[in-house]
């Protein structure tokens, strides 16, 4: 079931019309209708609707980072590969030397 349809079901369980939900969430009834049918809404709209319906805690869980479940996952997160630096080519070295030398301008 799409998120919009699920929130529509919650709205109907609570006995709210789109107009009442819109007034409480400051989202237009047309936007709510479109969201319920397509499942598409801005994050701001989603948060406002969820806040009024009392399900914001369930949605906020989607944005939390998941911690490691095993010791191996923890070790992988804290082990960084050794940094490897690139080396200059010979052309880069000769160019660097040329710019270090004082330049005469035909004098």
Short mmCIF file of N, CA and C in Angstrom, two decimals:
data_model
loop_
_atom_site.label_atom_id
_atom_site.label_comp_id
_atom_site.label_asym_id
_atom_site.label_seq_id
_atom_site.Cartn_x
_atom_site.Cartn_y
_atom_site.Cartn_z
N UNK A 1 0.85 -1.18 0.00
CA UNK A 1 0.00 0.00 0.00
C UNK A 1 0.90 1.24 0.00
N UNK A 2 0.57 2.19 -0.83
CA UNK A 2 1.34 3.43 -0.90
C UNK A 2 1.20 4.24 0.38
N UNK A 3 2.19 5.05 0.65
CA UNK A 3 2.18 5.88 1.85
C UNK A 3 0.94 6.78 1.87
N UNK A 4 0.60 7.36 0.75
CA UNK A 4 -0.57 8.23 0.69
C UNK A 4 -1.85 7.49 1.05
N UNK A 5 -1.98 6.27 0.56
CA UNK A 5 -3.17 5.47 0.86
C UNK A 5 -3.20 5.08 2.33
N UNK A 6 -2.03 4.78 2.89
CA UNK A 6 -1.97 4.43 4.31
C UNK A 6 -2.38 5.60 5.19
N UNK A 7 -1.89 6.79 4.84
CA UNK A 7 -2.25 7.96 5.63
C UNK A 7 -3.72 8.34 5.43
N UNK A 8 -4.26 8.05 4.27
CA UNK A 8 -5.69 8.27 4.04
C UNK A 8 -6.50 7.37 4.97
N UNK A 9 -6.09 6.11 5.08
CA UNK A 9 -6.78 5.18 5.96
C UNK A 9 -6.72 5.65 7.42
N UNK A 10 -5.57 6.17 7.83
CA UNK A 10 -5.44 6.69 9.19
C UNK A 10 -6.34 7.90 9.38
N UNK A 11 -6.38 8.77 8.37
CA UNK A 11 -7.23 9.96 8.44
C UNK A 11 -8.69 9.55 8.61
N UNK A 12 -9.13 8.57 7.83
CA UNK A 12 -10.52 8.11 7.90
C UNK A 12 -10.82 7.42 9.23
N UNK A 13 -9.86 6.66 9.76
CA UNK A 13 -10.03 6.03 11.08
C UNK A 13 -10.25 7.08 12.16
N UNK A 14 -9.60 8.21 12.01
CA UNK A 14 -9.72 9.29 13.00
C UNK A 14 -10.92 10.17 12.73
N UNK A 15 -11.66 9.88 11.66
CA UNK A 15 -12.87 10.62 11.35
C UNK A 15 -12.62 12.03 10.84
N UNK A 16 -11.47 12.25 10.22
CA UNK A 16 -11.13 13.58 9.70
C UNK A 16 -11.43 13.68 8.22
N UNK A 17 -11.96 14.82 7.80
CA UNK A 17 -12.12 15.09 6.38
C UNK A 17 -10.82 15.71 5.88
N UNK A 18 -10.66 15.77 4.57
CA UNK A 18 -9.46 16.42 4.01
C UNK A 18 -9.43 17.89 4.39
N UNK A 19 -10.60 18.50 4.45
CA UNK A 19 -10.67 19.92 4.78
C UNK A 19 -10.19 20.17 6.21
N UNK A 20 -10.65 19.35 7.16
CA UNK A 20 -10.24 19.52 8.55
C UNK A 20 -8.75 19.24 8.70
N UNK A 21 -8.27 18.15 8.08
CA UNK A 21 -6.84 17.85 8.11
C UNK A 21 -6.05 19.00 7.50
N UNK A 22 -6.56 19.56 6.41
CA UNK A 22 -5.89 20.69 5.76
C UNK A 22 -5.80 21.91 6.65
N UNK A 23 -6.89 22.21 7.36
CA UNK A 23 -6.88 23.37 8.26
C UNK A 23 -5.89 23.16 9.39
N UNK A 24 -5.86 21.97 9.96
CA UNK A 24 -4.98 21.70 11.09
C UNK A 24 -3.51 21.63 10.67
N UNK A 25 -3.26 21.13 9.46
CA UNK A 25 -1.87 20.98 9.00
C UNK A 25 -1.39 22.14 8.15
N UNK A 26 -2.29 23.03 7.79
CA UNK A 26 -1.99 24.15 6.90
C UNK A 26 -1.53 23.67 5.52
N UNK A 27 -2.18 22.60 5.07
CA UNK A 27 -1.95 22.05 3.74
C UNK A 27 -3.31 22.06 3.05
N UNK A 28 -3.35 22.46 1.78
CA UNK A 28 -4.64 22.55 1.11
C UNK A 28 -5.26 21.16 0.94
N UNK A 29 -6.60 21.13 0.92
CA UNK A 29 -7.33 19.87 0.74
C UNK A 29 -6.98 19.24 -0.61
N UNK A 30 -6.75 20.07 -1.63
CA UNK A 30 -6.36 19.54 -2.95
C UNK A 30 -5.00 18.85 -2.89
N UNK A 31 -4.07 19.42 -2.14
CA UNK A 31 -2.75 18.80 -1.99
C UNK A 31 -2.87 17.47 -1.26
N UNK A 32 -3.71 17.43 -0.24
CA UNK A 32 -3.92 16.18 0.50
C UNK A 32 -4.54 15.13 -0.41
N UNK A 33 -5.52 15.54 -1.20
CA UNK A 33 -6.17 14.60 -2.13
C UNK A 33 -5.15 14.04 -3.12
N UNK A 34 -4.31 14.91 -3.69
CA UNK A 34 -3.30 14.48 -4.64
C UNK A 34 -2.30 13.52 -3.98
N UNK A 35 -1.90 13.85 -2.75
CA UNK A 35 -0.97 13.00 -2.02
C UNK A 35 -1.58 11.62 -1.75
N UNK A 36 -2.83 11.60 -1.34
CA UNK A 36 -3.48 10.33 -1.04
C UNK A 36 -3.61 9.44 -2.28
N UNK A 37 -3.76 10.04 -3.43
CA UNK A 37 -3.91 9.26 -4.67
C UNK A 37 -2.58 8.87 -5.31
N UNK A 38 -1.59 9.75 -5.23
CA UNK A 38 -0.32 9.49 -5.92
C UNK A 38 0.80 9.06 -4.98
N UNK A 39 0.69 9.42 -3.71
CA UNK A 39 1.76 9.13 -2.77
C UNK A 39 2.91 10.13 -2.87
N UNK A 40 2.73 11.16 -3.67
CA UNK A 40 3.77 12.17 -3.86
C UNK A 40 3.44 13.44 -3.09
N UNK A 41 4.44 13.92 -2.34
CA UNK A 41 4.30 15.17 -1.58
C UNK A 41 5.69 15.65 -1.21
N UNK A 42 5.76 16.92 -0.86
CA UNK A 42 7.03 17.43 -0.38
C UNK A 42 7.25 16.90 1.04
N UNK A 43 8.47 16.95 1.49
CA UNK A 43 8.77 16.51 2.85
C UNK A 43 8.01 17.36 3.85
N UNK A 44 7.93 18.65 3.59
CA UNK A 44 7.21 19.56 4.48
C UNK A 44 5.74 19.14 4.60
N UNK A 45 5.10 18.84 3.48
CA UNK A 45 3.70 18.41 3.48
C UNK A 45 3.54 17.10 4.25
N UNK A 46 4.42 16.16 4.00
CA UNK A 46 4.36 14.88 4.68
C UNK A 46 4.48 15.05 6.19
N UNK A 47 5.43 15.87 6.63
CA UNK A 47 5.63 16.09 8.06
C UNK A 47 4.41 16.75 8.67
N UNK A 48 3.86 17.73 8.01
CA UNK A 48 2.68 18.43 8.54
C UNK A 48 1.50 17.48 8.71
N UNK A 49 1.26 16.65 7.69
CA UNK A 49 0.14 15.70 7.75
C UNK A 49 0.37 14.67 8.85
N UNK A 50 1.57 14.12 8.90
CA UNK A 50 1.89 13.11 9.91
C UNK A 50 1.80 13.67 11.32
N UNK A 51 2.20 14.92 11.50
CA UNK A 51 2.13 15.56 12.80
C UNK A 51 0.69 15.63 13.29
N UNK A 52 -0.21 16.05 12.41
CA UNK A 52 -1.62 16.16 12.79
C UNK A 52 -2.23 14.78 13.03
N UNK A 53 -1.85 13.79 12.24
CA UNK A 53 -2.41 12.45 12.39
C UNK A 53 -1.77 11.69 13.56
N UNK A 54 -0.71 12.23 14.13
CA UNK A 54 -0.07 11.60 15.27
C UNK A 54 0.84 10.44 14.92
N UNK A 55 1.35 10.42 13.70
CA UNK A 55 2.21 9.33 13.27
C UNK A 55 3.61 9.81 12.88
N UNK A 56 3.97 11.00 13.33
CA UNK A 56 5.27 11.56 12.96
C UNK A 56 6.42 10.70 13.48
N UNK A 57 6.26 10.11 14.65
CA UNK A 57 7.31 9.25 15.21
C UNK A 57 7.61 8.07 14.32
N UNK A 58 6.61 7.50 13.69
CA UNK A 58 6.81 6.36 12.80
C UNK A 58 7.58 6.78 11.55
N UNK A 59 7.31 7.94 11.03
CA UNK A 59 7.98 8.42 9.82
C UNK A 59 9.39 8.88 10.12
N UNK A 60 9.60 9.50 11.28
CA UNK A 60 10.94 10.00 11.60
C UNK A 60 11.94 8.86 11.72
N UNK A 61 11.46 7.65 12.01
CA UNK A 61 12.35 6.49 12.07
C UNK A 61 13.01 6.18 10.74
N UNK A 62 12.40 6.61 9.66
CA UNK A 62 12.97 6.38 8.33
C UNK A 62 14.25 7.19 8.12
N UNK A 63 14.42 8.28 8.87
CA UNK A 63 15.54 9.18 8.66
C UNK A 63 16.66 8.98 9.66
N UNK A 64 16.53 8.04 10.55
CA UNK A 64 17.57 7.78 11.53
C UNK A 64 18.57 6.79 10.96
N UNK A 65 19.83 7.01 11.30
CA UNK A 65 20.85 6.08 10.83
C UNK A 65 20.80 4.81 11.66
N UNK A 66 21.04 3.73 11.02
CA UNK A 66 21.01 2.42 11.68
C UNK A 66 22.38 2.15 12.25
N UNK A 67 22.43 1.77 13.49
CA UNK A 67 23.69 1.45 14.15
C UNK A 67 24.15 0.06 13.75
N UNK A 68 25.39 -0.25 14.03
CA UNK A 68 25.91 -1.58 13.71
C UNK A 68 25.20 -2.64 14.55
N UNK A 69 24.93 -3.79 13.92
CA UNK A 69 24.26 -4.88 14.63
C UNK A 69 25.25 -5.92 15.13
N UNK A 70 26.43 -5.97 14.54
CA UNK A 70 27.43 -6.95 14.96
C UNK A 70 28.74 -6.24 15.19
N UNK A 71 29.64 -6.93 15.85
CA UNK A 71 30.97 -6.38 16.09
C UNK A 71 31.70 -6.17 14.77
N UNK A 72 31.51 -7.08 13.82
CA UNK A 72 32.16 -6.95 12.51
C UNK A 72 31.71 -5.67 11.80
N UNK A 73 30.41 -5.35 11.87
CA UNK A 73 29.91 -4.11 11.24
C UNK A 73 30.54 -2.88 11.91
N UNK A 74 30.68 -2.94 13.21
CA UNK A 74 31.29 -1.84 13.95
C UNK A 74 32.74 -1.65 13.55
N UNK A 75 33.46 -2.75 13.42
CA UNK A 75 34.87 -2.66 13.03
C UNK A 75 35.02 -2.11 11.62
N UNK A 76 34.15 -2.52 10.72
CA UNK A 76 34.22 -2.03 9.34
C UNK A 76 33.98 -0.52 9.29
N UNK A 77 33.06 -0.03 10.09
CA UNK A 77 32.76 1.40 10.09
C UNK A 77 33.93 2.23 10.61
N UNK A 78 34.70 1.67 11.53
CA UNK A 78 35.78 2.45 12.13
C UNK A 78 37.15 2.13 11.55
N UNK A 79 37.20 1.30 10.54
CA UNK A 79 38.45 1.00 9.88
C UNK A 79 38.48 1.77 8.56
N UNK A 80 39.42 2.64 8.44
CA UNK A 80 39.53 3.42 7.21
C UNK A 80 40.71 2.91 6.41
N UNK A 81 40.55 2.84 5.11
CA UNK A 81 41.68 2.39 4.30
C UNK A 81 42.82 3.41 4.36
N UNK A 82 44.04 2.91 4.22
CA UNK A 82 45.20 3.79 4.22
C UNK A 82 45.10 4.74 3.04
N UNK A 83 45.48 5.96 3.27
CA UNK A 83 45.39 6.97 2.22
C UNK A 83 46.58 6.84 1.28
N UNK A 84 46.30 6.79 0.01
CA UNK A 84 47.35 6.67 -1.00
C UNK A 84 47.39 7.97 -1.78
N UNK A 85 48.55 8.57 -1.80
CA UNK A 85 48.70 9.83 -2.52
C UNK A 85 49.28 9.57 -3.90
N UNK A 86 48.81 10.32 -4.83
CA UNK A 86 49.33 10.20 -6.19
C UNK A 86 50.71 10.80 -6.30
N UNK A 87 51.45 10.38 -7.32
CA UNK A 87 52.79 10.91 -7.53
C UNK A 87 52.77 11.78 -8.78
N UNK A 88 53.61 12.78 -8.74
CA UNK A 88 53.72 13.65 -9.92
C UNK A 88 54.43 12.92 -11.03
N UNK A 89 54.02 13.23 -12.22
CA UNK A 89 54.74 12.67 -13.37
C UNK A 89 56.01 13.48 -13.60
N UNK A 90 56.90 13.00 -14.45
CA UNK A 90 58.14 13.72 -14.75
C UNK A 90 57.84 15.08 -15.37
N UNK A 91 56.81 15.14 -16.19
CA UNK A 91 56.44 16.41 -16.82
C UNK A 91 56.06 17.44 -15.77
N UNK A 92 55.36 17.00 -14.73
CA UNK A 92 54.97 17.91 -13.67
C UNK A 92 56.17 18.42 -12.90
N UNK A 93 57.19 17.58 -12.72
CA UNK A 93 58.39 17.99 -11.99
C UNK A 93 59.19 19.01 -12.79
N UNK A 94 59.33 18.77 -14.09
CA UNK A 94 60.12 19.71 -14.89
C UNK A 94 59.39 21.05 -14.99
N UNK A 95 58.08 21.02 -15.04
CA UNK A 95 57.32 22.25 -15.08
C UNK A 95 57.49 23.02 -13.77
N UNK A 96 57.51 22.30 -12.66
CA UNK A 96 57.69 22.94 -11.36
C UNK A 96 59.06 23.59 -11.28
N UNK A 97 60.09 22.94 -11.81
CA UNK A 97 61.43 23.51 -11.78
C UNK A 97 61.50 24.77 -12.63
N UNK A 98 60.85 24.75 -13.78
CA UNK A 98 60.89 25.91 -14.66
C UNK A 98 60.25 27.13 -14.00
N UNK A 99 59.20 26.93 -13.24
CA UNK A 99 58.54 28.07 -12.62
C UNK A 99 59.32 28.59 -11.43
N UNK A 100 60.21 27.72 -10.85
CA UNK A 100 61.02 28.17 -9.71
C UNK A 100 62.18 29.05 -10.15
N UNK A 101 62.61 28.95 -11.41
CA UNK A 101 63.75 29.71 -11.89
C UNK A 101 63.33 31.13 -12.20
N UNK A 102 64.18 32.09 -11.88
CA UNK A 102 63.84 33.48 -12.23
C UNK A 102 63.75 33.62 -13.74
N UNK A 103 62.80 34.36 -14.17
CA UNK A 103 62.61 34.53 -15.62
C UNK A 103 63.16 35.89 -16.05
N UNK A 104 63.88 35.83 -17.15
CA UNK A 104 64.36 37.11 -17.70
C UNK A 104 63.44 37.45 -18.86
N UNK A 105 63.17 38.68 -18.99
CA UNK A 105 62.25 39.13 -20.03
C UNK A 105 62.99 39.86 -21.13
N UNK A 106 64.02 39.19 -21.62
CA UNK A 106 64.77 39.74 -22.77
C UNK A 106 65.68 40.88 -22.41
N UNK A 107 66.11 40.98 -21.16
CA UNK A 107 66.98 42.09 -20.76
C UNK A 107 68.39 41.65 -20.62
#
